[in-house]
PDB file of N, CA, C and O in Angstrom:
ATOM      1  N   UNK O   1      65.340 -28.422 -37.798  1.00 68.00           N
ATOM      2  CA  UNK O   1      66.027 -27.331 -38.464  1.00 68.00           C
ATOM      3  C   UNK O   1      65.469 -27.110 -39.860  1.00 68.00           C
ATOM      4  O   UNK O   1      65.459 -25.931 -40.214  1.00 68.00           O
ATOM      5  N   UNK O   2      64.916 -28.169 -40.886  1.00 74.00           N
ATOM      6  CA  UNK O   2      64.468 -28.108 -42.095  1.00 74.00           C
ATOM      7  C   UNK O   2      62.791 -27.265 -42.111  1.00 74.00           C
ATOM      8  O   UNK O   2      62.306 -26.549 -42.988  1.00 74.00           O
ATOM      9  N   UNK O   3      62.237 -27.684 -40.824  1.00 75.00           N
ATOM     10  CA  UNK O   3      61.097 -26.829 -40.641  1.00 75.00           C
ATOM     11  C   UNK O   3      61.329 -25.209 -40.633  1.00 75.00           C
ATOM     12  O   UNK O   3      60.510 -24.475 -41.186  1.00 75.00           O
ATOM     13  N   UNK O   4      62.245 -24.800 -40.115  1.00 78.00           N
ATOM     14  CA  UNK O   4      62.729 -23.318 -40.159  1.00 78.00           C
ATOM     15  C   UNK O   4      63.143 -22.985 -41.444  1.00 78.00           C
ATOM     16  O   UNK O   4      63.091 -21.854 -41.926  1.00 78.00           O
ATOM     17  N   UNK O   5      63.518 -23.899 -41.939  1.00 82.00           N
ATOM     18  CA  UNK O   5      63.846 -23.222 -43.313  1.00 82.00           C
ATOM     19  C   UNK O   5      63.046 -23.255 -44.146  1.00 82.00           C
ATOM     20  O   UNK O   5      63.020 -22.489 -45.110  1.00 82.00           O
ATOM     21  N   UNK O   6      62.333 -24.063 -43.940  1.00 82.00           N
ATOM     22  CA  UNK O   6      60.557 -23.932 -44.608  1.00 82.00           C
ATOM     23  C   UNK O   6      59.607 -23.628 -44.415  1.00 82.00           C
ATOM     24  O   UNK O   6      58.624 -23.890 -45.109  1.00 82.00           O
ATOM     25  N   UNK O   7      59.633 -22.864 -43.222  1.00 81.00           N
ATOM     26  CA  UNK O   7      59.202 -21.742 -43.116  1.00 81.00           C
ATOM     27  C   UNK O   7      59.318 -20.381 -43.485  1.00 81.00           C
ATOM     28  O   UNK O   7      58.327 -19.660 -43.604  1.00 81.00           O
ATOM     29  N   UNK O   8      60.707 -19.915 -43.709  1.00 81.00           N
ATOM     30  CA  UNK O   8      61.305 -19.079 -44.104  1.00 81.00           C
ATOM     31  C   UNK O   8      60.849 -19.010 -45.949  1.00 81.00           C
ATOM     32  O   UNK O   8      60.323 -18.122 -46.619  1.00 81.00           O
ATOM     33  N   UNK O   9      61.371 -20.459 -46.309  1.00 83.00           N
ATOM     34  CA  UNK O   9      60.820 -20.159 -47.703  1.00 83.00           C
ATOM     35  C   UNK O   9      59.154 -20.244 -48.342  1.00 83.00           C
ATOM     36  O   UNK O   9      58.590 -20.136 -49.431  1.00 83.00           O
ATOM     37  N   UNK O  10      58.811 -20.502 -46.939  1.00 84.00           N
ATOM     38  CA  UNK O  10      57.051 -20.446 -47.531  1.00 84.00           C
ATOM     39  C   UNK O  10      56.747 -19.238 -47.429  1.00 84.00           C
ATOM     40  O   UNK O  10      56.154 -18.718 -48.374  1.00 84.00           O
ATOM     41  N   UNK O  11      57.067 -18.459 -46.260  1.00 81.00           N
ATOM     42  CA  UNK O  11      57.042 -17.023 -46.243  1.00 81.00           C
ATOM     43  C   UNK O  11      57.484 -15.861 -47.330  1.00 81.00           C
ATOM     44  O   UNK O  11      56.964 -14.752 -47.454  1.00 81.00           O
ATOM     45  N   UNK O  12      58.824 -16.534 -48.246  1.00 81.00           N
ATOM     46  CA  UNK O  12      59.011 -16.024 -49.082  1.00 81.00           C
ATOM     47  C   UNK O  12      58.543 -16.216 -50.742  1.00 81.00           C
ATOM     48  O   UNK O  12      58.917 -15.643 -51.766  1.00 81.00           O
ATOM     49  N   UNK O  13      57.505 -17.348 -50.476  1.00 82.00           N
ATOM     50  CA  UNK O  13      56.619 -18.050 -51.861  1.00 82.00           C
ATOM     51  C   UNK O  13      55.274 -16.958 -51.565  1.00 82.00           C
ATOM     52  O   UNK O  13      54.769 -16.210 -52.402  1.00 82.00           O
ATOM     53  N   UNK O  14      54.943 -17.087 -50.374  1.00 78.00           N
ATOM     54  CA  UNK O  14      53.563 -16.483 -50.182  1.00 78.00           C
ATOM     55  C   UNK O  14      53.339 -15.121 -50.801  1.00 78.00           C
ATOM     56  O   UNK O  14      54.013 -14.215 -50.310  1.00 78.00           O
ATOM     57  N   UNK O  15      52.540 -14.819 -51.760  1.00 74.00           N
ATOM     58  CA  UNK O  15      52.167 -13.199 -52.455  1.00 74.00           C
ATOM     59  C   UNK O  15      51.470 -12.768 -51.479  1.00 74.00           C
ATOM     60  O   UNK O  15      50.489 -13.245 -50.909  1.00 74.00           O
ATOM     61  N   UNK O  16      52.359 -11.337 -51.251  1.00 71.00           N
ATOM     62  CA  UNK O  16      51.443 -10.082 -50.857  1.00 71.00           C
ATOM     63  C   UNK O  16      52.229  -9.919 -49.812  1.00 71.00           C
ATOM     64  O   UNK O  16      53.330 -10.438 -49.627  1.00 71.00           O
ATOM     65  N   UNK O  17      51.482  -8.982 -48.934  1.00 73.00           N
ATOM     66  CA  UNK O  17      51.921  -8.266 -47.387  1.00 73.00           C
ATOM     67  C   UNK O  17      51.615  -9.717 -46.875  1.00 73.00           C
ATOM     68  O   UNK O  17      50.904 -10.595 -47.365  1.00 73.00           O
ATOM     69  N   UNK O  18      52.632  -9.682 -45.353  1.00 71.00           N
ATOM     70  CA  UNK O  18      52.231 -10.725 -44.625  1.00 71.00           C
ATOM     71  C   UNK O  18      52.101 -10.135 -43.568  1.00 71.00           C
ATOM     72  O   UNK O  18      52.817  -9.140 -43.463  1.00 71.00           O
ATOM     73  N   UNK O  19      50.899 -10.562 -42.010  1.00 75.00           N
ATOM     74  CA  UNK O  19      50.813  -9.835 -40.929  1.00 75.00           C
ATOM     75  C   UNK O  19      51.198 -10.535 -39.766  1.00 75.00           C
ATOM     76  O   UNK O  19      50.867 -10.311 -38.601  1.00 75.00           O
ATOM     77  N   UNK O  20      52.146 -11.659 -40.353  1.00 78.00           N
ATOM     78  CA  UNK O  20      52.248 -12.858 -39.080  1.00 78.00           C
ATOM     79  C   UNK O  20      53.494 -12.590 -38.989  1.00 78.00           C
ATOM     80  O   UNK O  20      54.051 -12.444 -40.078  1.00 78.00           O
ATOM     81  N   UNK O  21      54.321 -12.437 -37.807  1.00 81.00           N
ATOM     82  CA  UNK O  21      55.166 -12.530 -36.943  1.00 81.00           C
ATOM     83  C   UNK O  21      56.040 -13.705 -37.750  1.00 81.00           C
ATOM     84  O   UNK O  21      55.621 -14.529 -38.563  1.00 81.00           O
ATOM     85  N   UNK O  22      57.688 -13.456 -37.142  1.00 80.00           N
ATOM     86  CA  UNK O  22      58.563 -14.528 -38.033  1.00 80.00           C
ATOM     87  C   UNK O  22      58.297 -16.084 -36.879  1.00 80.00           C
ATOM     88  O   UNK O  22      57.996 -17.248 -37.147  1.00 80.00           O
ATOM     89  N   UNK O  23      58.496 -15.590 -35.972  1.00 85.00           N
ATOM     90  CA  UNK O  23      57.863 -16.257 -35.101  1.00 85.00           C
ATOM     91  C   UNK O  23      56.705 -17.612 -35.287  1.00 85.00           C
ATOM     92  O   UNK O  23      56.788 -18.824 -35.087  1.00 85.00           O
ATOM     93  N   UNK O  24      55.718 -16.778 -35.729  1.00 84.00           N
ATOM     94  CA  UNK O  24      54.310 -17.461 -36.069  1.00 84.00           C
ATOM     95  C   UNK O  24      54.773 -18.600 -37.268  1.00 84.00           C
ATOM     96  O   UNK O  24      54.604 -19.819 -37.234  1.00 84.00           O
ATOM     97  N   UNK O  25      55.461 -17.714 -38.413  1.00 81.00           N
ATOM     98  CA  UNK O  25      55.851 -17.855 -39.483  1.00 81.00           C
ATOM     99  C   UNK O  25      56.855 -19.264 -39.460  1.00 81.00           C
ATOM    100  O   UNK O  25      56.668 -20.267 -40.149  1.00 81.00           O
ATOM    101  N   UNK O  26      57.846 -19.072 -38.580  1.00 83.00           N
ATOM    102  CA  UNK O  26      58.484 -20.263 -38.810  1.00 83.00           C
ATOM    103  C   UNK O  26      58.011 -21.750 -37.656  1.00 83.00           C
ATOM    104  O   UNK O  26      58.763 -22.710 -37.483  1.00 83.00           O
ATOM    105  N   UNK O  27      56.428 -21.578 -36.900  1.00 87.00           N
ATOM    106  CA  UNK O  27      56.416 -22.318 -36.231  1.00 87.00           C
ATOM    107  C   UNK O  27      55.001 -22.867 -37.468  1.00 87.00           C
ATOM    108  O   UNK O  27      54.792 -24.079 -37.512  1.00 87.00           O
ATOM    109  N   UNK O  28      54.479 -22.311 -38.017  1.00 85.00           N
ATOM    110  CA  UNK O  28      53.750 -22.768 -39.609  1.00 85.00           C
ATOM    111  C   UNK O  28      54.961 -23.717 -40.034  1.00 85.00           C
ATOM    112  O   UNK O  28      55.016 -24.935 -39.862  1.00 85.00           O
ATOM    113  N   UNK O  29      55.654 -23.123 -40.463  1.00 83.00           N
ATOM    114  CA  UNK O  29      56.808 -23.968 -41.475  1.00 83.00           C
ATOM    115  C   UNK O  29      57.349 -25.135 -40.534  1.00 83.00           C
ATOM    116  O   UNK O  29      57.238 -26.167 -41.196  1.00 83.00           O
ATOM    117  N   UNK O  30      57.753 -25.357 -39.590  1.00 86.00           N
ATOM    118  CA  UNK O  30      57.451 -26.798 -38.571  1.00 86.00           C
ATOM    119  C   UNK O  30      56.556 -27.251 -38.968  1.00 86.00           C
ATOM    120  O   UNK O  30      56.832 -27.879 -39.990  1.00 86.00           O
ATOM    121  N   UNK O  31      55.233 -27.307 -38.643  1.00 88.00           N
ATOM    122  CA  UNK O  31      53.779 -28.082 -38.682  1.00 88.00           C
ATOM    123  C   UNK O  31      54.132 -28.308 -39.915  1.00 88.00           C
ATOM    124  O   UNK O  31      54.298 -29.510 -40.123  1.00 88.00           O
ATOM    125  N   UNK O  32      54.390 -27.347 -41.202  1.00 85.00           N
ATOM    126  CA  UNK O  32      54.426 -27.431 -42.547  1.00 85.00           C
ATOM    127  C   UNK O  32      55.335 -28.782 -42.820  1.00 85.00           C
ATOM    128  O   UNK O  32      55.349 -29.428 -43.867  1.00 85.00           O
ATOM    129  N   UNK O  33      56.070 -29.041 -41.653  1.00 83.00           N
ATOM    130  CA  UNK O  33      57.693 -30.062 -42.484  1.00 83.00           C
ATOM    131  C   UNK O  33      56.957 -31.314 -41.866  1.00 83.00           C
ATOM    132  O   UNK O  33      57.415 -32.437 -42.076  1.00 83.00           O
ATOM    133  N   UNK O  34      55.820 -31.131 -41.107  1.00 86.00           N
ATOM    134  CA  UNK O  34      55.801 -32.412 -40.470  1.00 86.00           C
ATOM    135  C   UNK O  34      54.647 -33.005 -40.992  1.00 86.00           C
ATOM    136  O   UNK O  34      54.448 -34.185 -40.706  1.00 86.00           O
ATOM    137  N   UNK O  35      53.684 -32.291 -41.849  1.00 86.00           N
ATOM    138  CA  UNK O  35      52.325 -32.683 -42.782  1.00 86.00           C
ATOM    139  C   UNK O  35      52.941 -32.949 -44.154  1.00 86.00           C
ATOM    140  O   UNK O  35      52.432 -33.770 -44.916  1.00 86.00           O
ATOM    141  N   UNK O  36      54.329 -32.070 -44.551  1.00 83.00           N
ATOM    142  CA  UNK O  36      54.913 -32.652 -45.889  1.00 83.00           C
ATOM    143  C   UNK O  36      55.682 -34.351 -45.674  1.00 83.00           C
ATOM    144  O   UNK O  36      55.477 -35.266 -46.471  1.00 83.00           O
ATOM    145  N   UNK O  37      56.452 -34.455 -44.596  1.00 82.00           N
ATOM    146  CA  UNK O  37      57.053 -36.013 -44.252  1.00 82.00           C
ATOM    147  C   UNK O  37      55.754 -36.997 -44.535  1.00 82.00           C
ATOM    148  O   UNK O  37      55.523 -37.626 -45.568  1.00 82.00           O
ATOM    149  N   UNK O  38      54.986 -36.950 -43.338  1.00 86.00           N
ATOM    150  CA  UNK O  38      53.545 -37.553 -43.250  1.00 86.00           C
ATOM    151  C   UNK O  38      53.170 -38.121 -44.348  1.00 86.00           C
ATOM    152  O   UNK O  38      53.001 -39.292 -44.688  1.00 86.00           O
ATOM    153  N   UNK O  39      53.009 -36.602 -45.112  1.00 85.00           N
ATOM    154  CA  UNK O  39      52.624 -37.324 -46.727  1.00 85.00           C
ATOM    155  C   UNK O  39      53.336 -38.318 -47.627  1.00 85.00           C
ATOM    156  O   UNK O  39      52.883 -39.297 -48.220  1.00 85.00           O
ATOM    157  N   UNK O  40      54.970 -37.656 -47.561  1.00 83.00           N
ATOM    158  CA  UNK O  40      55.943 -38.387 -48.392  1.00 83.00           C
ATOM    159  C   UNK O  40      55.983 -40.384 -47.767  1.00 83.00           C
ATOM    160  O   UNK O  40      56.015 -41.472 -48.343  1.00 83.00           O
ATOM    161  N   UNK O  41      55.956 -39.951 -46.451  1.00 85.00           N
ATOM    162  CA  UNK O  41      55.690 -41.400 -45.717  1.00 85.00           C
ATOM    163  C   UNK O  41      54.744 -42.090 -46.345  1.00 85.00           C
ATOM    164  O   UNK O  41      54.914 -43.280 -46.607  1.00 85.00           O
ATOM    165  N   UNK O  42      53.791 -41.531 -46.620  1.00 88.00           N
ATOM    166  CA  UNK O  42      52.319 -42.413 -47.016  1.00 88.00           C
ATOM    167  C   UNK O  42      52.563 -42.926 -48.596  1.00 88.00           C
ATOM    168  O   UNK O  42      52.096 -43.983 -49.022  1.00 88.00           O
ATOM    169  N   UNK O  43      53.263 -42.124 -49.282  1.00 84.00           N
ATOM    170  CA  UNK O  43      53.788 -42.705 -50.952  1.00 84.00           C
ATOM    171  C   UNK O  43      55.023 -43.179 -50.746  1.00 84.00           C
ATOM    172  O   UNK O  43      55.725 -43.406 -51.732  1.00 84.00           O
ATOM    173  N   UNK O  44      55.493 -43.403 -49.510  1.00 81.00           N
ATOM    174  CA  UNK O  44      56.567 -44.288 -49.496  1.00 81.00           C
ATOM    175  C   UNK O  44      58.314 -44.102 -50.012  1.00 81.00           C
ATOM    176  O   UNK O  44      59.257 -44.870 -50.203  1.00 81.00           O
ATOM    177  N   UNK O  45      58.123 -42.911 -50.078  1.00 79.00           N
ATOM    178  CA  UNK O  45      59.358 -42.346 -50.231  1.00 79.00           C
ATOM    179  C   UNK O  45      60.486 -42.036 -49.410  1.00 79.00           C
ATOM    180  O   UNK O  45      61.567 -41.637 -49.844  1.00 79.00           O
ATOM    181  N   UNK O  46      60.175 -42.251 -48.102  1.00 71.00           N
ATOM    182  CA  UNK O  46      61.622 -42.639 -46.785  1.00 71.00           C
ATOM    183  C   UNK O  46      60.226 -42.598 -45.583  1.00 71.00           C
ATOM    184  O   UNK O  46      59.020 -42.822 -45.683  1.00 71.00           O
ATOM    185  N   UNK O  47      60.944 -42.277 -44.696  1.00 72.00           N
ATOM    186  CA  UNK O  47      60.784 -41.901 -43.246  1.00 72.00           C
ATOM    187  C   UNK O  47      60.589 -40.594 -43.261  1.00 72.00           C
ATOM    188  O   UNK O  47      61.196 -39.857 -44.037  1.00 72.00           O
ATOM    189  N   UNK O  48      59.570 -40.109 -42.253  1.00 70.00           N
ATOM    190  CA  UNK O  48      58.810 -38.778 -41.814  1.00 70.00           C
ATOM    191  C   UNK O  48      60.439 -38.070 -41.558  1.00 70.00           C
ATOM    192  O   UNK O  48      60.628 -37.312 -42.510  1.00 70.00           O
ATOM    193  N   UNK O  49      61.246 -38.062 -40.935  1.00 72.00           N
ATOM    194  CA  UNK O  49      62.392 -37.787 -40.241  1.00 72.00           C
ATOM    195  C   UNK O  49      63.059 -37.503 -41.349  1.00 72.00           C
ATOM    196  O   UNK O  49      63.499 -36.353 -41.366  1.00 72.00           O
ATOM    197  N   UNK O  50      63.305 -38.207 -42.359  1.00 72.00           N
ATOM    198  CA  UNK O  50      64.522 -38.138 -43.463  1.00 72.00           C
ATOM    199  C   UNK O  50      64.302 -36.775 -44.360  1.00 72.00           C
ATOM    200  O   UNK O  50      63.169 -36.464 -44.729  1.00 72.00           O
ATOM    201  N   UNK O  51      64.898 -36.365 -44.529  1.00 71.00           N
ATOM    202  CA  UNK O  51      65.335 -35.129 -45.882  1.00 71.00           C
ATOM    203  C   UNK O  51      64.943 -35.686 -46.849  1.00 71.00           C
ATOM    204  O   UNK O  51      65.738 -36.621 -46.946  1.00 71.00           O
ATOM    205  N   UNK O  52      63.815 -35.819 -48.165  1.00 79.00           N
ATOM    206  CA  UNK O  52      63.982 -35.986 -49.586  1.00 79.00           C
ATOM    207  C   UNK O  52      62.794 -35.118 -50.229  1.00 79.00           C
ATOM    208  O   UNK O  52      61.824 -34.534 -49.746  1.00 79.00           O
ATOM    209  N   UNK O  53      63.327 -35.300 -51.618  1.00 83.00           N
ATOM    210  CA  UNK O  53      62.855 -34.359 -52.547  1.00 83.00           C
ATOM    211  C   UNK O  53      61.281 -34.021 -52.565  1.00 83.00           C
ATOM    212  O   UNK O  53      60.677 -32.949 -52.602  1.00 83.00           O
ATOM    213  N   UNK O  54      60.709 -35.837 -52.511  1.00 83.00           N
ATOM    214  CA  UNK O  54      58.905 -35.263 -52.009  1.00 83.00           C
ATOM    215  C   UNK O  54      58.583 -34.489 -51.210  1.00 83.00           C
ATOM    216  O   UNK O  54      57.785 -33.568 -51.381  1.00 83.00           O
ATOM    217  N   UNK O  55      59.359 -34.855 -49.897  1.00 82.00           N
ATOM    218  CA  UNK O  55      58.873 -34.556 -48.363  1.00 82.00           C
ATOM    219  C   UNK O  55      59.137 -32.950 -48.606  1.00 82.00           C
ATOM    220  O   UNK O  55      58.183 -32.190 -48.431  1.00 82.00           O
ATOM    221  N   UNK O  56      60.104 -32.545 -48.910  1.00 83.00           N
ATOM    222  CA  UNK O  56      60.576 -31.424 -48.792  1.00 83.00           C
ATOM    223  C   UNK O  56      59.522 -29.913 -49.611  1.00 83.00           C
ATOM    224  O   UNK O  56      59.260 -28.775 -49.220  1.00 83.00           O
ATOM    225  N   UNK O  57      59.057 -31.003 -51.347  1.00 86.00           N
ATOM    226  CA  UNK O  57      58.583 -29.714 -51.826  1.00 86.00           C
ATOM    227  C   UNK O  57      56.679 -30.243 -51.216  1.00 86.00           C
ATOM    228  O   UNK O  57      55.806 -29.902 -52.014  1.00 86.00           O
ATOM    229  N   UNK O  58      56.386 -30.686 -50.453  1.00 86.00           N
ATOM    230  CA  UNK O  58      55.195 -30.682 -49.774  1.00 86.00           C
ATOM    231  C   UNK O  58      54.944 -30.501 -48.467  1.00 86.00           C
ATOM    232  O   UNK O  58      53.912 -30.363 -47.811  1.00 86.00           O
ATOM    233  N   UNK O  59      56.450 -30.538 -48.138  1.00 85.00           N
ATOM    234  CA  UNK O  59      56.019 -29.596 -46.922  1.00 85.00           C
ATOM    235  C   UNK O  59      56.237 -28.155 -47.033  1.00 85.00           C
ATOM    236  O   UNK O  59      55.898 -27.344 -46.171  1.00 85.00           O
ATOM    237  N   UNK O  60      56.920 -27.827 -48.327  1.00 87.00           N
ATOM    238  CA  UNK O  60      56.955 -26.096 -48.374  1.00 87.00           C
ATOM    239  C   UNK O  60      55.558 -26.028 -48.793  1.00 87.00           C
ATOM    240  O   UNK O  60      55.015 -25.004 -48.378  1.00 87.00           O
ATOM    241  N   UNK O  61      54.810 -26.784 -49.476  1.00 89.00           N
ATOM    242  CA  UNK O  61      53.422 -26.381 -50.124  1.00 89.00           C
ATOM    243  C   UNK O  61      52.763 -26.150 -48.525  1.00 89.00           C
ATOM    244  O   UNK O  61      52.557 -25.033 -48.050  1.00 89.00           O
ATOM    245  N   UNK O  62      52.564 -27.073 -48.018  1.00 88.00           N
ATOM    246  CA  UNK O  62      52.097 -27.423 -46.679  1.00 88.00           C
ATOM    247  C   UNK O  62      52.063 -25.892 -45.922  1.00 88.00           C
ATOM    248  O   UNK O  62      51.045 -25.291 -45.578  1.00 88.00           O
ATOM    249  N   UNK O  63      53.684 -25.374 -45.743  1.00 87.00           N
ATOM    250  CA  UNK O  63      53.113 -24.367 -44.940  1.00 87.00           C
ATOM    251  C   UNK O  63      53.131 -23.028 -45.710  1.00 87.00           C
ATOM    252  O   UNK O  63      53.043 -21.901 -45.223  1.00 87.00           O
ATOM    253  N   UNK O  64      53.252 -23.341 -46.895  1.00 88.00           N
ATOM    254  CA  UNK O  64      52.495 -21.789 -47.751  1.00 88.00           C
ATOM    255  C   UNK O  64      50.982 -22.410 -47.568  1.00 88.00           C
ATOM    256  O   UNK O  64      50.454 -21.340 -47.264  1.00 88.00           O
ATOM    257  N   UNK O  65      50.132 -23.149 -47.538  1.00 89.00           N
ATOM    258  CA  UNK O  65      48.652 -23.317 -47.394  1.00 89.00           C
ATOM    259  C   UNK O  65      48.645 -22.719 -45.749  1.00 89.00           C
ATOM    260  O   UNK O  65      48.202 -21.610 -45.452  1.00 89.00           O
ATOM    261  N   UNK O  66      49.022 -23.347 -45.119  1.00 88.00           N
ATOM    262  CA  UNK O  66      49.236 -23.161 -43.486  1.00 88.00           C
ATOM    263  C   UNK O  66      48.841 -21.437 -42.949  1.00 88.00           C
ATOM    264  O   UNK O  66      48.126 -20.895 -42.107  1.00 88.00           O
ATOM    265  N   UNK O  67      50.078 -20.928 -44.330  1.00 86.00           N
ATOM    266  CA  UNK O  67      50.582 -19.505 -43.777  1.00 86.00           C
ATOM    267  C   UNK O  67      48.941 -19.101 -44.572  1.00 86.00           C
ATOM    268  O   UNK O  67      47.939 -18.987 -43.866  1.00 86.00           O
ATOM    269  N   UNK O  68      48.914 -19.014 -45.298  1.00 84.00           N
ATOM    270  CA  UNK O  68      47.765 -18.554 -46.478  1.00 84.00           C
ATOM    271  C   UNK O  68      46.447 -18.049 -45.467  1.00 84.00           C
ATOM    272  O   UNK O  68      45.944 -16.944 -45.265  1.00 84.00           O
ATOM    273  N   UNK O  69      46.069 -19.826 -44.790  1.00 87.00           N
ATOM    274  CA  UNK O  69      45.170 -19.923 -43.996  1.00 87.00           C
ATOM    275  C   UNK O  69      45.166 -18.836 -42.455  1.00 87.00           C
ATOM    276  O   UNK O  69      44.209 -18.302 -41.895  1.00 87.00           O
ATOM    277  N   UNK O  70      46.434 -18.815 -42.161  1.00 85.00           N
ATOM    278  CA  UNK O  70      46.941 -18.136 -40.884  1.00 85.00           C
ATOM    279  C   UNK O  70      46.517 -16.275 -40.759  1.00 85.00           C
ATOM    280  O   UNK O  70      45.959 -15.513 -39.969  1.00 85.00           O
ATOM    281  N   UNK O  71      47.267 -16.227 -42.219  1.00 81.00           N
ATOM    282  CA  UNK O  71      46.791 -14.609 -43.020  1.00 81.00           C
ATOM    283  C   UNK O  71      45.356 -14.512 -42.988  1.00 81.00           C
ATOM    284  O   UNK O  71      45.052 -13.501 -42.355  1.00 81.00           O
ATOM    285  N   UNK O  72      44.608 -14.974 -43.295  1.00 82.00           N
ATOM    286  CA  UNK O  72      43.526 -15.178 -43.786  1.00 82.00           C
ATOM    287  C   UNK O  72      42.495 -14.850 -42.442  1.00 82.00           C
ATOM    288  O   UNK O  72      41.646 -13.959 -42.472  1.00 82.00           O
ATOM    289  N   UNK O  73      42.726 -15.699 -41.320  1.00 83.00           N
ATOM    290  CA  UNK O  73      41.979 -15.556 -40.041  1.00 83.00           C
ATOM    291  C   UNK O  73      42.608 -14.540 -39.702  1.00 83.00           C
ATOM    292  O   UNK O  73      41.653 -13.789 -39.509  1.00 83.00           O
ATOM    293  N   UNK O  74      43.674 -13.823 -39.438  1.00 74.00           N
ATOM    294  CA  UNK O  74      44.497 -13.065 -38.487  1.00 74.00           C
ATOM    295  C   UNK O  74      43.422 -11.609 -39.402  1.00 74.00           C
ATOM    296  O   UNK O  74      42.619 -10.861 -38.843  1.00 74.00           O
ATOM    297  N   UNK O  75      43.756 -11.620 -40.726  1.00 71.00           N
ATOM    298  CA  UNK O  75      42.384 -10.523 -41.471  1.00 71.00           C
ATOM    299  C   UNK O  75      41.318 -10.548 -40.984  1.00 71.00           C
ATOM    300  O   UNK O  75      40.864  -9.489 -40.554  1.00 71.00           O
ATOM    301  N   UNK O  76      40.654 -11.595 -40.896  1.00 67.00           N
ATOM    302  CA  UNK O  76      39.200 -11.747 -40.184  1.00 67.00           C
ATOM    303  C   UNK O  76      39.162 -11.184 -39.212  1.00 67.00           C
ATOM    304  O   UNK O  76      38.128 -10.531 -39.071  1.00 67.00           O
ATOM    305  N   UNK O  77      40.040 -11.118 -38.222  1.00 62.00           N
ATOM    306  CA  UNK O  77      39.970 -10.656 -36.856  1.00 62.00           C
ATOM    307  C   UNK O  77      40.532  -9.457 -36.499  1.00 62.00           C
ATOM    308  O   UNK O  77      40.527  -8.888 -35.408  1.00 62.00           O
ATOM    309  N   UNK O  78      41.195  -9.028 -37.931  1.00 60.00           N
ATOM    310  CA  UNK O  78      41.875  -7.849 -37.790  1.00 60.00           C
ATOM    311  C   UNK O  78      40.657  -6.530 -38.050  1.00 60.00           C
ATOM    312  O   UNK O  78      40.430  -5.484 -37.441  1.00 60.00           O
ATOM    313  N   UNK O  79      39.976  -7.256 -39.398  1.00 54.00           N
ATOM    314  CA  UNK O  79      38.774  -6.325 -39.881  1.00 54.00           C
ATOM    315  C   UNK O  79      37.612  -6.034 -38.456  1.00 54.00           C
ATOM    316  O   UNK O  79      37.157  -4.984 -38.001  1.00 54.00           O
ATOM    317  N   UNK O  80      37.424  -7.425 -38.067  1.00 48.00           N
ATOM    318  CA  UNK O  80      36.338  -7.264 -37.279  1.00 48.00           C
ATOM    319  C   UNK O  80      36.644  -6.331 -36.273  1.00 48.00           C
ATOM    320  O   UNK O  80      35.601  -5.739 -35.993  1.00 48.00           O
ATOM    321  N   UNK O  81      37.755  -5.848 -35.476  1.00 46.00           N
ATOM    322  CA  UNK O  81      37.911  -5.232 -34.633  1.00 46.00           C
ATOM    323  C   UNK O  81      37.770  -4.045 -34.809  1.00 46.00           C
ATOM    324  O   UNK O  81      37.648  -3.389 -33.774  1.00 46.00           O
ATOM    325  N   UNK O  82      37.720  -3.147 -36.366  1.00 49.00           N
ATOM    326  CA  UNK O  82      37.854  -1.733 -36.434  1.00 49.00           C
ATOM    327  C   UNK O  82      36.487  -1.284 -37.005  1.00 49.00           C
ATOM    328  O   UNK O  82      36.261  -0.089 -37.196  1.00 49.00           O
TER     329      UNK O  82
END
Protein backbone atom coordinates (compact mmCIF):
# COMPACT_ATOMS: atom_id res chain seq x y z
CA UNK A 1 0.00 0.00 0.00
CA UNK A 2 3.04 2.51 0.80
CA UNK A 3 4.27 1.78 -2.82
CA UNK A 4 0.98 3.39 -4.17
CA UNK A 5 1.38 6.15 -2.32
CA UNK A 6 4.73 6.64 -3.58
CA UNK A 7 3.95 6.49 -6.45
CA UNK A 8 1.37 8.91 -6.40
CA UNK A 9 3.77 11.30 -4.70
CA UNK A 10 6.64 10.75 -7.10
CA UNK A 11 4.30 11.54 -9.79
CA UNK A 12 3.45 14.59 -8.07
CA UNK A 13 7.44 15.65 -7.34
CA UNK A 14 8.18 14.91 -11.01
CA UNK A 15 8.38 18.50 -13.23
CA UNK A 16 6.60 18.82 -16.31
CA UNK A 17 3.87 16.94 -18.45
CA UNK A 18 3.84 13.31 -17.67
CA UNK A 19 2.91 10.61 -20.56
CA UNK A 20 2.72 7.51 -18.33
CA UNK A 21 -0.49 6.09 -17.38
CA UNK A 22 -1.50 6.13 -13.42
CA UNK A 23 -1.24 2.69 -13.85
CA UNK A 24 2.43 2.62 -15.09
CA UNK A 25 2.88 5.36 -12.54
CA UNK A 26 1.95 3.65 -9.48
CA UNK A 27 3.53 0.24 -10.48
CA UNK A 28 7.12 2.65 -10.73
CA UNK A 29 6.25 3.76 -7.22
CA UNK A 30 6.11 -0.17 -6.04
CA UNK A 31 9.57 -1.01 -7.62
CA UNK A 32 10.31 2.61 -6.18
CA UNK A 33 9.27 1.34 -2.32
CA UNK A 34 11.11 -1.75 -2.81
CA UNK A 35 14.77 -0.18 -4.11
CA UNK A 36 14.09 2.60 -1.25
CA UNK A 37 13.64 -0.46 1.75
CA UNK A 38 16.66 -2.37 0.03
CA UNK A 39 18.63 0.61 0.55
CA UNK A 40 17.42 1.63 4.07
CA UNK A 41 18.13 -2.26 4.86
CA UNK A 42 21.70 -1.94 3.74
CA UNK A 43 22.36 1.28 6.36
CA UNK A 44 20.56 -0.62 8.70
CA UNK A 45 17.75 1.23 9.58
CA UNK A 46 14.83 -1.66 10.01
CA UNK A 47 13.62 -4.27 7.67
CA UNK A 48 12.83 -3.90 3.81
CA UNK A 49 9.01 -4.44 4.98
CA UNK A 50 8.93 -1.80 7.82
CA UNK A 51 7.69 1.91 7.31
CA UNK A 52 10.66 4.46 8.33
CA UNK A 53 11.82 7.75 7.62
CA UNK A 54 15.02 6.55 5.36
CA UNK A 55 13.18 3.88 3.54
CA UNK A 56 10.42 6.06 2.81
CA UNK A 57 12.21 9.40 1.50
CA UNK A 58 14.41 6.94 -0.90
CA UNK A 59 12.06 5.20 -2.10
CA UNK A 60 10.08 8.38 -3.20
CA UNK A 61 13.56 9.46 -4.73
CA UNK A 62 13.70 5.92 -6.22
CA UNK A 63 10.61 6.20 -8.15
CA UNK A 64 10.83 9.91 -9.19
CA UNK A 65 14.35 8.54 -10.91
CA UNK A 66 12.25 5.39 -12.06
CA UNK A 67 9.41 7.71 -13.42
CA UNK A 68 12.09 10.31 -14.91
CA UNK A 69 13.74 7.32 -16.68
CA UNK A 70 10.20 5.80 -17.80
CA UNK A 71 9.29 9.50 -19.39
CA UNK A 72 12.33 9.62 -20.92
CA UNK A 73 12.16 6.18 -23.09
CA UNK A 74 8.33 6.40 -23.59
CA UNK A 75 9.75 10.15 -25.55
CA UNK A 76 12.24 8.20 -27.36
CA UNK A 77 9.73 6.06 -28.78
CA UNK A 78 7.20 8.49 -28.97
CA UNK A 79 9.53 10.87 -31.26
CA UNK A 80 10.78 8.03 -33.24
CA UNK A 81 7.46 7.02 -34.48
CA UNK A 82 6.36 10.43 -36.11
Amino acid sequence: MAGLVIGALARLITPGKQNLGIVATLALGLVGSLIGGLIAQFFGTGDIWELNVLGFVLAVVAAVLLIGVAEAIAGKNKRAVR
